[in-house]
């Protein structure tokens, strides 16, 4: 089973709203990722968690706040977003093994289509 | 820094025919992984095939196969007996085999494949 689930599928929010995206996997993976993808472009890495600890932050604005409550769940909290933040947000997971935590295949969820008005 | 280049922004193939998508990459590393991901209109990124650089044998997954030319730094994807469901954006991706915080998936810009009935 290589399933990564994401909720909601679609989200529309105003610039003053606070919302959260949720990602879940039950494959025993210990590395989880958030990507942002604009139309017809490749995904751009935002954050990486390894063993529930933030390992990589690709200089993402603080209006995006990730959280990893446990090994199966990854959240992305959104606050005061801008219209240019409208995009598809993809979650992915992979196995992790110590310092080689990124040396494995990433499996992606279906994404959340975010629209900021 | 590693780069991945997909020189074909769009391609088209007739149903049941064979098509080859090209990918080249640049790296000074000797050990790495290469991937082809498919992203259909539903937007979920799906792993198609994976190749370890240390393996000389080309990877194959049913109708999908790769032509991995390490010296030429080329990694093309061949789709045989094309089906309507193969229509999607295809991303080539590179990842170093060395673990650590700087290890990331590096995507090409994608090739949009259309399948004509």
XYZ file of N, CA and C in Angstrom:
702
model
N 0.843 -1.192 0.000
C 0.000 0.000 0.000
C 0.878 1.242 0.000
N 0.725 2.059 -1.017
C 1.554 3.264 -1.129
C 0.672 4.488 -1.109
N -0.286 4.532 -0.183
C -1.254 5.609 -0.197
C -0.906 6.718 0.785
N -0.941 7.918 0.236
C -0.836 9.129 1.034
C -2.137 9.900 0.801
N -2.822 10.258 1.870
C -4.091 10.970 1.727
C -3.928 12.411 2.158
N -4.701 13.287 1.511
C -4.667 14.701 1.840
C -6.084 15.241 1.908
N -6.328 16.088 2.893
C -7.614 16.775 3.008
C -7.374 18.237 3.344
N -8.244 19.138 2.879
C -9.318 18.879 1.915
C -8.771 18.771 0.493
N -9.604 18.410 -0.458
C -9.179 18.370 -1.860
C -9.092 19.784 -2.424
N -10.027 20.613 -2.020
C -10.065 22.004 -2.471
C -10.255 22.903 -1.261
N -9.654 24.084 -1.316
C -9.799 25.050 -0.235
C -9.759 26.452 -0.818
N -10.763 27.231 -0.470
C -10.799 28.639 -0.856
C -10.756 29.447 0.435
N -9.858 30.398 0.499
C -9.740 31.190 1.724
C -9.406 32.639 1.411
N -9.816 33.500 2.316
C -9.479 34.900 2.196
C -8.126 35.175 2.819
N -7.609 36.338 2.547
C -6.257 36.672 3.007
C -6.172 36.813 4.522
N -7.302 36.960 5.195
C -7.257 37.084 6.652
C -7.612 35.787 7.366
N -7.933 34.765 6.600
C -8.343 33.494 7.218
C -7.169 32.702 7.755
N -7.501 31.775 8.653
C -6.554 30.752 9.103
C -7.144 29.395 8.752
N -6.369 28.597 8.065
C -6.817 27.268 7.676
C -5.657 26.295 7.808
N -5.975 25.005 7.718
C -4.932 23.980 7.790
C -5.138 22.921 6.732
N -4.039 22.430 6.206
C -4.042 21.278 5.303
C -3.534 20.077 6.092
N -4.110 18.925 5.752
C -3.751 17.710 6.480
C -3.258 16.644 5.520
N -2.244 15.920 5.966
C -1.673 14.814 5.188
C -1.495 13.622 6.104
N -1.816 12.441 5.609
C -1.711 11.245 6.436
C -1.176 10.073 5.616
N -0.329 9.285 6.254
C 0.157 8.051 5.611
C 0.290 6.973 6.675
N 0.032 5.738 6.266
C 0.116 4.610 7.189
C 1.032 3.541 6.620
N 2.119 3.987 6.000
C 3.080 3.067 5.421
C 4.293 2.880 6.319
N 4.280 3.517 7.485
C 5.431 3.425 8.367
C 6.581 4.317 7.947
N 6.310 5.243 7.023
C 7.349 6.159 6.567
C 7.671 7.171 7.655
N 8.946 7.523 7.768
C 9.339 8.459 8.811
C 9.835 9.780 8.247
N 9.743 9.956 6.933
C 10.058 11.236 6.312
C 8.818 11.718 5.570
N 8.446 12.975 5.795
C 7.267 13.544 5.134
C 7.606 14.928 4.613
N 6.949 15.285 3.514
C 7.336 16.472 2.758
C 6.107 17.304 2.382
N 6.303 18.604 2.313
C 5.321 19.505 1.691
C 5.955 20.136 0.458
N 5.184 20.103 -0.643
C 5.579 20.759 -1.879
C 4.483 21.737 -2.290
N 4.902 22.764 -3.028
C 3.964 23.684 -3.664
C 4.139 23.534 -5.177
N 3.027 23.468 -5.900
C 3.114 23.303 -7.340
C 2.185 24.269 -8.055
N 2.750 25.077 -8.904
C 1.988 25.951 -9.782
C 1.674 25.178 -11.061
N 0.659 25.669 -11.770
C 0.193 24.976 -12.977
C 1.324 24.798 -13.994
N 1.437 23.584 -14.511
C 2.395 23.222 -15.554
C 3.848 23.437 -15.131
N 4.091 23.423 -13.827
C 5.446 23.545 -13.302
C 5.752 22.342 -12.416
N 7.017 22.045 -12.214
C 7.343 20.950 -11.294
C 7.089 21.366 -9.848
N 6.945 20.408 -8.964
C 6.763 20.743 -7.541
C 8.003 21.425 -6.971
N 7.744 22.330 -6.042
C 8.838 23.010 -5.334
C 8.806 22.578 -3.867
N 9.918 22.097 -3.391
C 9.981 21.636 -2.006
C 9.830 22.807 -1.039
N 8.996 22.585 -0.002
C 8.820 23.604 1.033
C 9.468 23.148 2.348
N 9.020 21.993 2.833
C 9.477 21.499 4.140
C 9.709 19.993 4.073
N 10.635 19.541 4.933
C 10.845 18.113 5.122
C 10.869 17.822 6.613
N 10.141 16.792 7.022
C 10.195 16.287 8.385
C 10.795 14.890 8.355
N 11.700 14.667 9.302
C 12.282 13.347 9.470
C 12.151 12.948 10.928
N 11.542 11.825 11.178
C 11.289 11.376 12.554
C 10.627 12.484 13.366
N 9.618 13.083 12.757
C 8.772 14.101 13.366
C 9.502 15.397 13.696
N 10.695 15.564 13.193
C 11.435 16.810 13.410
C 11.655 17.512 12.083
N 11.537 18.834 12.094
C 11.738 19.602 10.878
C 13.209 19.534 10.477
N 13.444 19.033 9.270
C 14.816 18.876 8.784
C 15.188 19.906 7.735
N 14.221 20.283 6.932
C 14.486 21.246 5.867
C 13.351 22.257 5.814
N 13.707 23.520 5.770
C 12.770 24.616 5.497
C 13.400 25.390 4.354
N 12.752 25.338 3.188
C 13.318 25.974 2.013
C 12.998 27.462 1.976
N 13.324 28.134 3.070
C 13.113 29.589 3.140
C 11.668 29.970 2.821
N 10.766 29.206 3.391
C 9.336 29.436 3.157
C 8.851 30.563 4.083
N 8.003 31.474 3.585
C 7.484 32.564 4.436
C 6.763 32.020 5.667
N 6.808 32.789 6.734
C 6.267 32.330 8.014
C 4.748 32.208 8.010
N 4.092 32.693 6.983
C 2.640 32.512 6.899
C 2.274 31.046 6.635
N 3.283 30.234 6.302
C 3.122 28.792 6.210
C 3.815 28.175 7.428
N 3.080 27.402 8.197
C 3.639 26.820 9.414
C 3.379 25.319 9.428
N 4.422 24.508 9.275
C 4.215 23.063 9.279
C 4.188 22.507 10.695
N 3.570 21.336 10.790
C 3.501 20.650 12.081
C 3.439 19.158 11.832
N 4.160 18.392 12.620
C 4.147 16.933 12.485
C 3.820 16.329 13.850
N 2.531 16.160 14.170
C 2.125 15.694 15.503
C 2.566 14.267 15.817
N 2.630 13.424 14.779
C 3.100 12.052 14.975
C 3.637 11.526 13.650
N 4.091 10.314 13.659
C 4.798 9.784 12.485
C 3.893 9.577 11.274
N 2.589 9.612 11.469
C 1.670 9.364 10.358
C 1.018 10.627 9.826
N 1.157 11.715 10.521
C 0.366 12.905 10.228
C 1.249 14.132 10.023
N 0.901 14.899 9.009
C 1.622 16.143 8.718
C 0.591 17.220 8.407
N 0.720 18.356 9.070
C -0.185 19.475 8.838
C 0.571 20.662 8.256
N -0.167 21.496 7.562
C 0.381 22.770 7.098
C -0.628 23.842 7.463
N -0.254 24.690 8.421
C -1.134 25.748 8.888
C -0.893 27.004 8.052
N -2.017 27.606 7.651
C -1.965 28.736 6.732
C -2.568 29.968 7.397
N -1.896 31.086 7.279
C -2.412 32.316 7.904
C -1.928 33.523 7.107
N -2.869 34.425 6.828
C -2.538 35.674 6.129
C -1.864 35.412 4.784
N -2.434 34.495 4.028
C -1.841 34.170 2.729
C -2.115 35.264 1.706
N -1.342 35.222 0.639
C -1.462 36.147 -0.472
C -2.050 35.415 -1.681
N -2.661 36.157 -2.599
C -3.204 35.491 -3.802
C -2.158 34.674 -4.555
N -0.905 35.101 -4.526
C 0.144 34.346 -5.244
C 0.469 33.010 -4.587
N -0.099 32.777 -3.402
C 0.082 31.484 -2.743
C -0.898 30.441 -3.277
N -1.810 30.864 -4.117
C -2.739 29.914 -4.731
C -1.954 28.906 -5.556
N -2.186 27.634 -5.295
C -1.406 26.576 -5.942
C -1.955 25.223 -5.506
N -1.358 24.184 -6.034
C -1.617 22.825 -5.563
C -0.554 22.489 -4.521
N -0.986 22.059 -3.351
C -0.050 21.708 -2.284
C -0.021 20.186 -2.161
N 1.164 19.656 -2.387
C 1.360 18.213 -2.394
C 2.110 17.773 -1.150
N 1.656 16.670 -0.612
C 2.350 16.024 0.491
C 2.981 14.747 -0.059
N 4.120 14.369 0.481
C 4.769 13.121 0.080
C 5.397 12.473 1.309
N 5.673 11.199 1.195
C 6.360 10.511 2.295
C 7.341 9.493 1.719
N 8.320 9.139 2.542
C 9.280 8.104 2.151
C 9.831 7.450 3.410
N 10.440 6.314 3.223
C 11.099 5.688 4.358
C 12.260 6.563 4.791
N 12.646 6.414 6.032
C 13.792 7.170 6.529
C 14.718 6.213 7.257
N 16.007 6.446 7.145
C 16.971 5.569 7.816
C 18.160 6.403 8.252
N 18.056 6.958 9.425
C 19.164 7.718 9.978
C 19.541 8.888 9.102
N 20.812 9.064 8.898
C 21.276 10.222 8.152
C 20.943 10.120 6.676
N 20.581 8.962 6.235
C 20.209 8.805 4.827
C 18.698 8.907 4.659
N 18.119 9.813 5.446
C 16.660 9.807 5.508
C 15.998 10.181 4.202
N 16.716 10.796 3.308
C 16.084 11.185 2.056
C 16.430 10.208 0.930
N 17.130 9.142 1.265
C 17.557 8.243 0.201
C 16.501 7.170 -0.023
N 15.370 7.576 -0.550
C 14.338 6.591 -0.868
C 13.256 7.244 -1.704
N 12.452 6.399 -2.294
C 11.397 6.869 -3.178
C 10.341 7.637 -2.401
N 9.933 8.757 -2.948
C 8.856 9.545 -2.358
C 7.536 9.185 -3.023
N 6.523 9.011 -2.192
C 5.175 8.738 -2.676
C 4.307 9.949 -2.360
N 3.564 10.385 -3.369
C 2.817 11.628 -3.258
C 1.344 11.389 -2.987
N 0.734 12.340 -2.289
C -0.702 12.375 -2.134
C -1.338 13.093 -3.309
N -2.671 13.147 -3.345
C -3.382 13.757 -4.477
C -3.347 15.280 -4.474
N -2.978 15.877 -3.351
C -2.855 17.327 -3.302
C -4.097 18.034 -2.813
N -3.900 19.270 -2.364
C -4.994 20.198 -2.018
C -4.869 21.393 -2.938
N -5.940 21.666 -3.660
C -5.968 22.838 -4.548
C -6.388 24.029 -3.717
N -5.463 24.957 -3.495
C -5.713 26.130 -2.651
C -5.908 27.370 -3.511
N -6.980 28.095 -3.215
C -7.239 29.380 -3.866
C -7.339 30.447 -2.788
N -6.523 31.480 -2.926
C -6.535 32.590 -1.970
C -7.146 33.814 -2.656
N -8.233 34.298 -2.074
C -8.934 35.433 -2.690
C -8.482 36.754 -2.110
N 25.984 22.156 -8.709
C 24.608 21.775 -8.408
C 24.052 20.916 -9.545
N 23.201 19.993 -9.146
C 22.616 19.107 -10.149
C 21.463 19.784 -10.867
N 21.318 19.463 -12.144
C 20.195 19.967 -12.931
C 19.589 18.832 -13.734
N 18.313 18.967 -14.041
C 17.590 18.005 -14.860
C 16.913 18.763 -15.995
N 17.076 18.281 -17.209
C 16.530 18.960 -18.379
C 15.616 18.031 -19.163
N 14.420 18.504 -19.402
C 13.484 17.815 -20.291
C 13.231 18.770 -21.452
N 13.733 18.413 -22.604
C 13.751 19.333 -23.738
C 12.461 19.324 -24.556
N 11.560 18.429 -24.222
C 10.303 18.309 -24.979
C 9.143 18.788 -24.103
N 8.691 20.025 -24.249
C 7.591 20.509 -23.409
C 6.294 19.728 -23.660
N 6.072 19.335 -24.924
C 4.855 18.606 -25.267
C 5.178 17.529 -26.297
N 4.463 16.425 -26.179
C 4.581 15.361 -27.175
C 3.208 14.736 -27.380
N 3.081 14.076 -28.528
C 1.825 13.421 -28.851
C 2.120 12.043 -29.428
N 1.254 11.093 -29.130
C 1.424 9.722 -29.625
C 0.064 9.143 -29.943
N 0.017 8.289 -30.935
C -1.222 7.589 -31.261
C -1.390 6.413 -30.300
N -2.613 6.150 -29.972
C -2.920 4.986 -29.138
C -2.303 3.744 -29.758
N -1.719 2.897 -28.904
C -1.076 1.629 -29.269
C 0.334 1.811 -29.844
N 0.747 3.048 -30.080
C 2.092 3.283 -30.575
C 3.070 3.449 -29.410
N 4.347 3.605 -29.773
C 5.407 3.761 -28.791
C 5.928 5.191 -28.819
N 6.232 5.718 -27.654
C 6.766 7.073 -27.559
C 7.922 7.084 -26.570
N 8.885 7.951 -26.837
C 10.039 8.089 -25.948
C 10.161 9.524 -25.474
N 10.236 9.690 -24.162
C 10.409 11.004 -23.556
C 11.861 11.134 -23.112
N 12.456 12.256 -23.416
C 13.876 12.416 -23.120
C 14.114 13.177 -21.823
N 15.236 12.865 -21.216
C 15.657 13.531 -19.984
C 17.172 13.474 -19.923
N 17.781 14.593 -19.680
C 19.218 14.614 -19.429
C 19.450 15.297 -18.090
N 20.572 15.008 -17.507
C 20.861 15.571 -16.189
C 22.352 15.889 -16.109
N 22.666 16.707 -15.170
C 24.061 17.080 -14.976
C 24.412 16.881 -13.513
N 25.457 16.136 -13.262
C 25.899 15.895 -11.902
C 27.368 15.502 -11.913
N 28.030 15.735 -10.816
C 29.406 15.278 -10.653
C 29.457 14.050 -9.752
N 28.302 13.630 -9.274
C 28.234 12.480 -8.389
C 28.221 11.183 -9.195
N 28.645 10.119 -8.548
C 28.669 8.817 -9.224
C 27.522 7.918 -8.772
N 26.951 8.238 -7.624
C 25.890 7.399 -7.070
C 24.640 8.251 -6.853
N 23.568 7.855 -7.520
C 22.344 8.646 -7.444
C 21.175 7.803 -7.929
N 19.997 8.380 -7.830
C 18.777 7.721 -8.277
C 18.086 8.623 -9.292
N 17.421 7.987 -10.233
C 16.633 8.714 -11.222
C 15.215 8.164 -11.220
N 14.271 9.055 -11.438
C 12.863 8.681 -11.374
C 12.103 9.303 -12.546
N 11.053 8.624 -12.939
C 10.020 9.223 -13.773
C 8.721 9.199 -12.971
N 8.124 10.393 -12.863
C 6.820 10.525 -12.228
C 5.819 10.953 -13.290
N 4.603 10.475 -13.115
C 3.497 10.824 -14.008
C 2.468 11.608 -13.208
N 1.972 12.685 -13.791
C 0.938 13.481 -13.130
C -0.215 13.697 -14.097
N -1.254 12.864 -14.019
C -2.409 13.006 -14.919
C -3.255 14.204 -14.514
N -4.276 14.496 -15.311
C -5.135 15.647 -14.996
C -5.727 15.619 -13.594
N -5.850 14.446 -12.991
C -6.344 14.355 -11.609
C -5.356 14.952 -10.627
N -4.110 15.182 -11.096
C -3.072 15.894 -10.380
C -2.266 15.070 -9.383
N -2.611 13.801 -9.154
C -1.784 13.021 -8.234
C -0.503 12.589 -8.919
N 0.601 12.833 -8.299
C 1.916 12.460 -8.815
C 2.137 10.975 -8.523
N 2.379 10.216 -9.580
C 2.512 8.768 -9.445
C 3.896 8.344 -9.916
N 4.563 7.527 -9.119
C 5.863 7.011 -9.520
C 5.682 6.013 -10.655
N 6.391 6.229 -11.744
C 6.331 5.325 -12.885
C 7.456 4.307 -12.815
N 8.668 4.806 -12.605
C 9.823 3.917 -12.665
C 10.997 4.573 -11.958
N 11.888 3.737 -11.452
C 13.041 4.222 -10.703
C 14.275 3.470 -11.170
N 15.400 4.182 -11.243
C 16.672 3.586 -11.674
C 17.777 3.963 -10.702
N 18.505 2.969 -10.242
C 19.682 3.248 -9.429
C 20.882 3.385 -10.355
N 21.697 4.386 -10.147
C 22.796 4.661 -11.067
C 23.833 3.547 -11.102
N 23.958 2.798 -10.015
C 24.979 1.755 -9.983
C 24.550 0.510 -10.762
N 23.297 0.453 -11.135
C 22.804 -0.695 -11.891
C 22.935 -0.436 -13.383
N 23.564 -1.343 -14.082
C 23.713 -1.191 -15.528
C 22.440 -1.575 -16.270
N 21.671 -2.471 -15.671
C 20.454 -2.929 -16.337
C 19.389 -1.848 -16.279
N 18.752 -1.625 -17.415
C 17.685 -0.640 -17.479
C 16.439 -1.142 -16.755
N 15.812 -0.241 -15.984
C 14.602 -0.607 -15.261
C 13.418 -0.756 -16.221
N 12.524 -1.666 -15.867
C 11.315 -1.912 -16.657
C 10.144 -2.130 -15.718
N 9.023 -1.522 -16.065
C 7.778 -1.726 -15.327
C 6.651 -1.863 -16.350
N 6.334 -3.097 -16.669
C 5.264 -3.382 -17.633
C 5.533 -2.674 -18.963
N 4.691 -1.742 -19.373
C 4.864 -1.069 -20.662
C 5.878 0.071 -20.616
N 6.409 0.344 -19.430
C 7.341 1.454 -19.264
C 8.759 0.914 -19.099
N 9.671 1.487 -19.827
C 11.075 1.101 -19.686
C 11.936 2.342 -19.868
N 13.140 2.258 -19.359
C 14.043 3.395 -19.499
C 15.275 2.976 -20.285
N 15.898 3.972 -20.880
C 17.209 3.812 -21.514
C 18.156 4.710 -20.721
N 18.902 4.081 -19.833
C 19.803 4.807 -18.936
C 21.205 4.752 -19.504
N 21.725 5.904 -19.867
C 23.071 6.037 -20.408
C 23.866 6.904 -19.443
N 24.586 6.240 -18.523
C 25.239 6.985 -17.448
C 26.313 7.930 -17.974
N 27.096 7.476 -18.908
C 28.181 8.315 -19.425
C 27.632 9.548 -20.127
N 26.536 9.368 -20.809
C 25.914 10.477 -21.533
C 24.980 11.277 -20.639
N 24.747 10.795 -19.420
C 23.835 11.445 -18.477
C 22.463 11.635 -19.109
N 21.970 10.520 -19.605
C 20.683 10.512 -20.279
C 19.790 9.448 -19.657
N 18.509 9.754 -19.559
C 17.572 8.852 -18.875
C 16.220 8.991 -19.554
N 16.025 8.327 -20.666
C 14.782 8.473 -21.420
C 13.773 7.410 -21.004
N 12.521 7.746 -21.159
C 11.409 6.865 -20.808
C 10.697 6.430 -22.079
N 10.551 5.126 -22.244
C 9.818 4.593 -23.385
C 8.498 4.014 -22.902
N 7.440 4.443 -23.559
C 6.105 3.930 -23.254
C 5.654 3.136 -24.473
N 5.452 1.873 -24.277
C 5.015 0.990 -25.368
C 3.509 0.799 -25.310
N 2.913 0.536 -26.489
C 1.475 0.280 -26.541
C 0.713 1.367 -25.771
N 0.917 2.603 -26.158
C 0.349 3.746 -25.432
C -1.163 3.625 -25.287
N -1.627 4.005 -24.118
C -3.053 3.968 -23.818
C -3.540 5.373 -23.466
N -4.854 5.565 -23.607
C -5.416 6.891 -23.328
C -5.086 7.337 -21.903
N -5.019 6.391 -21.003
C -4.714 6.717 -19.613
C -3.271 7.143 -19.366
N -2.444 7.031 -20.396
C -1.056 7.476 -20.251
C -0.927 8.986 -20.430
N -1.977 9.619 -20.896
C -1.940 11.066 -21.094
C -1.725 11.759 -19.749
N -0.671 12.543 -19.673
C -0.293 13.152 -18.395
C 0.927 14.037 -18.596
N 1.284 14.739 -17.535
C 2.569 15.432 -17.485
C 3.559 14.444 -16.876
N 4.708 14.293 -17.520
C 5.735 13.390 -17.025
C 6.940 14.202 -16.552
N 7.344 13.948 -15.310
C 8.492 14.634 -14.735
C 9.629 13.635 -14.530
N 10.794 14.027 -14.980
C 12.016 13.301 -14.682
C 12.600 13.919 -13.409
N 13.170 13.095 -12.543
C 13.706 13.631 -11.284
C 14.988 12.918 -10.910
N 15.848 13.652 -10.239
C 17.157 13.159 -9.799
C 17.264 13.304 -8.303
N 17.927 12.333 -7.673
C 18.245 12.504 -6.263
C 19.572 11.841 -5.958
N 20.400 12.558 -5.242
C 21.682 11.999 -4.837
C 21.471 10.796 -3.925
N 22.400 9.866 -3.954
C 22.327 8.712 -3.052
C 22.939 9.017 -1.697
N 23.536 10.207 -1.582
C 24.147 10.594 -0.316
C 23.064 11.188 0.564
N 22.980 10.724 1.806
C 21.965 11.243 2.702
C 22.338 12.596 3.246
N 21.416 13.196 3.971
C 21.706 14.488 4.574
C 20.678 15.528 4.218
N 20.761 16.649 4.885
C 19.725 17.666 4.767
C 19.668 18.317 3.392
N 20.747 18.261 2.637
C 20.728 18.921 1.330
C 20.248 18.003 0.221
N 19.905 16.791 0.564
C 19.489 15.812 -0.422
C 18.033 16.033 -0.792
N 17.770 16.398 -2.019
C 16.400 16.699 -2.430
C 16.122 16.075 -3.785
N 14.847 15.914 -4.089
C 14.438 15.541 -5.433
C 14.581 16.770 -6.321
N 15.263 16.622 -7.433
C 15.411 17.708 -8.391
C 14.613 17.328 -9.627
N 13.623 18.134 -9.931
C 12.707 17.825 -11.026
C 13.116 18.548 -12.294
N 12.818 17.914 -13.432
C 12.848 18.610 -14.697
C 11.576 19.422 -14.855
N 11.469 20.120 -15.975
C 10.326 21.013 -16.192
C 9.087 20.286 -16.690
N 9.230 19.012 -17.050
C 8.070 18.226 -17.426
C 7.848 18.152 -18.925
N 7.232 17.045 -19.344
C 6.785 16.850 -20.728
C 5.315 16.472 -20.692
N 4.502 17.247 -21.355
C 3.064 16.976 -21.420
C 2.799 16.023 -22.578
N 2.333 14.831 -22.244
C 2.077 13.808 -23.257
C 0.587 13.718 -23.557
N 0.256 13.841 -24.828
C -1.125 13.645 -25.283
C -1.196 12.318 -26.030
N -2.257 11.572 -25.823
C -2.469 10.299 -26.501
C -3.700 10.427 -27.379
N -3.511 10.249 -28.673
C -4.604 10.408 -29.640
C -5.282 9.069 -29.916
N -6.603 9.047 -29.872
C -7.315 7.781 -30.120
C -7.265 7.377 -31.588
